[in-house]
Amino acid sequence: MPELPEVESLTGFLRERAVGRTVLGVDVVAFQALKTFDPPVTALGGLTVTGVSRHGKFIDLDCDGLHLIFHLARAGWLRWRDDLSGAKPVRPGKGPLAVRLRLAPDEEGLAPGFELTEAGTQKRLAVYVTKNPDDVPGVAALGPDPLDESFTVAALKRIVGGNRTQIKGLLRDQKIIAGIGNAYSDEVLHAAKMSPFKISATLTDAQIADLHEAIITTLRDAVERAHGLAAKDLKAEKKSGLRVHNRAGQPCDVCGDTIREVSFADSALQYCPTCQTGGKPLADRRLSRLLK
């Protein structure tokens, strides 16, 4: 799933290539992806892209005041095309293509644009056309952005104070902190030397400060690594920069211990016992259920 660093990079990528260009048209192939009907998606035709911004994991194209907002969900991705003038129409239900945005031809006659694709059978990619980004429920409900200057140690202390949620779940909750998902929550907790099962409200002031530093450093480092990369290269860059996520069975780069995994119904987390849990392995909830 694209998370804050990748979405931030995609936002910059589109800003450099789309701002100032006229939208020729938007083709919706996967009709379930379009979550709004008024204004219609056809209203974007003829408008100029005046800005591209990010709200958590949402990307927002401002087209003369009308916003095309999309969320790539777990299996979605953005593919930039230098020329879509010869692109063939795609029938609904055929292949991973969900949405295609076409920009007006440039001086060389090339008509660039991008396609939103989604692999797998669980179609969760979401696209909205709205006059106000806050009309998108997911955007309106977002918690603070961890890269915003207002996200201070004191702000994080207010967030975790009194919250009985396990810290892993708190970091992933978009209504509490925007932009962090399964991968970077694993990375943040490894950097903070903190168990993913630790209850948020039990954090000391020193642990909150360490967690804040881990959040900022982990995300900023990932954003820096992704800066300037083409959209097609972001997945590989993300994978190469991960220390624990999706590395179960491999040695920890910090201490050499074997990275372990806890599996859930539809996801899994990875952690280092030596770095995060005092050398004690965490119970695998899925395996525990099978043994009962």
PDB file of C-alpha atoms in Angstrom, residues 2 13 18 23 31 54 73 96 102 119-120 129 141 143 162-163 166 175 192 203 207-208 249 251 261 263 270 275:
ATOM      1  CA  PRO A   2       1.368   3.458  -0.869  1.00  0.00           C
ATOM      2  CA  PHE A  13       5.827  13.967  -9.533  1.00  0.00           C
ATOM      3  CA  ALA A  18       0.562  18.182 -14.793  1.00  0.00           C
ATOM      4  CA  VAL A  23      -7.457  18.188 -18.851  1.00  0.00           C
ATOM      5  CA  PHE A  31     -17.174   2.369 -12.169  1.00  0.00           C
ATOM      6  CA  ARG A  54      -1.611  15.624  -0.485  1.00  0.00           C
ATOM      7  CA  ALA A  73      -5.846   1.873  -1.260  1.00  0.00           C
ATOM      8  CA  PRO A  96      -6.396  -3.617 -13.685  1.00  0.00           C
ATOM      9  CA  ARG A 102      -5.736  12.513 -20.458  1.00  0.00           C
ATOM     10  CA  ALA A 119      -4.475  -5.314  -8.823  1.00  0.00           C
ATOM     11  CA  GLY A 120      -6.366  -8.135  -7.134  1.00  0.00           C
ATOM     12  CA  VAL A 129     -14.764  14.861  -7.901  1.00  0.00           C
ATOM     13  CA  ALA A 141     -11.726  12.707   9.187  1.00  0.00           C
ATOM     14  CA  GLY A 143      -5.807  13.292  11.990  1.00  0.00           C
ATOM     15  CA  GLY A 162      -5.491   8.075  27.854  1.00  0.00           C
ATOM     16  CA  ASN A 163      -5.629   5.981  24.663  1.00  0.00           C
ATOM     17  CA  GLN A 166      -1.940  -0.826  21.122  1.00  0.00           C
ATOM     18  CA  LYS A 175      -8.249   9.491  12.139  1.00  0.00           C
ATOM     19  CA  ALA A 192      11.795   3.690  18.548  1.00  0.00           C
ATOM     20  CA  LEU A 203       4.186   5.506  27.321  1.00  0.00           C
ATOM     21  CA  GLN A 207       9.202   7.087  25.235  1.00  0.00           C
ATOM     22  CA  ILE A 208       6.841   9.614  23.642  1.00  0.00           C
ATOM     23  CA  GLY A 249      13.276 -14.580   8.909  1.00  0.00           C
ATOM     24  CA  PRO A 251      18.658 -10.740  10.318  1.00  0.00           C
ATOM     25  CA  GLU A 261       6.214 -11.865  12.354  1.00  0.00           C
ATOM     26  CA  SER A 263      -0.034 -12.653  11.542  1.00  0.00           C
ATOM     27  CA  GLN A 270       7.193  -7.635  11.646  1.00  0.00           C
ATOM     28  CA  CYS A 275      15.454  -4.315  19.610  1.00  0.00           C
TER      29      CYS A 275
END
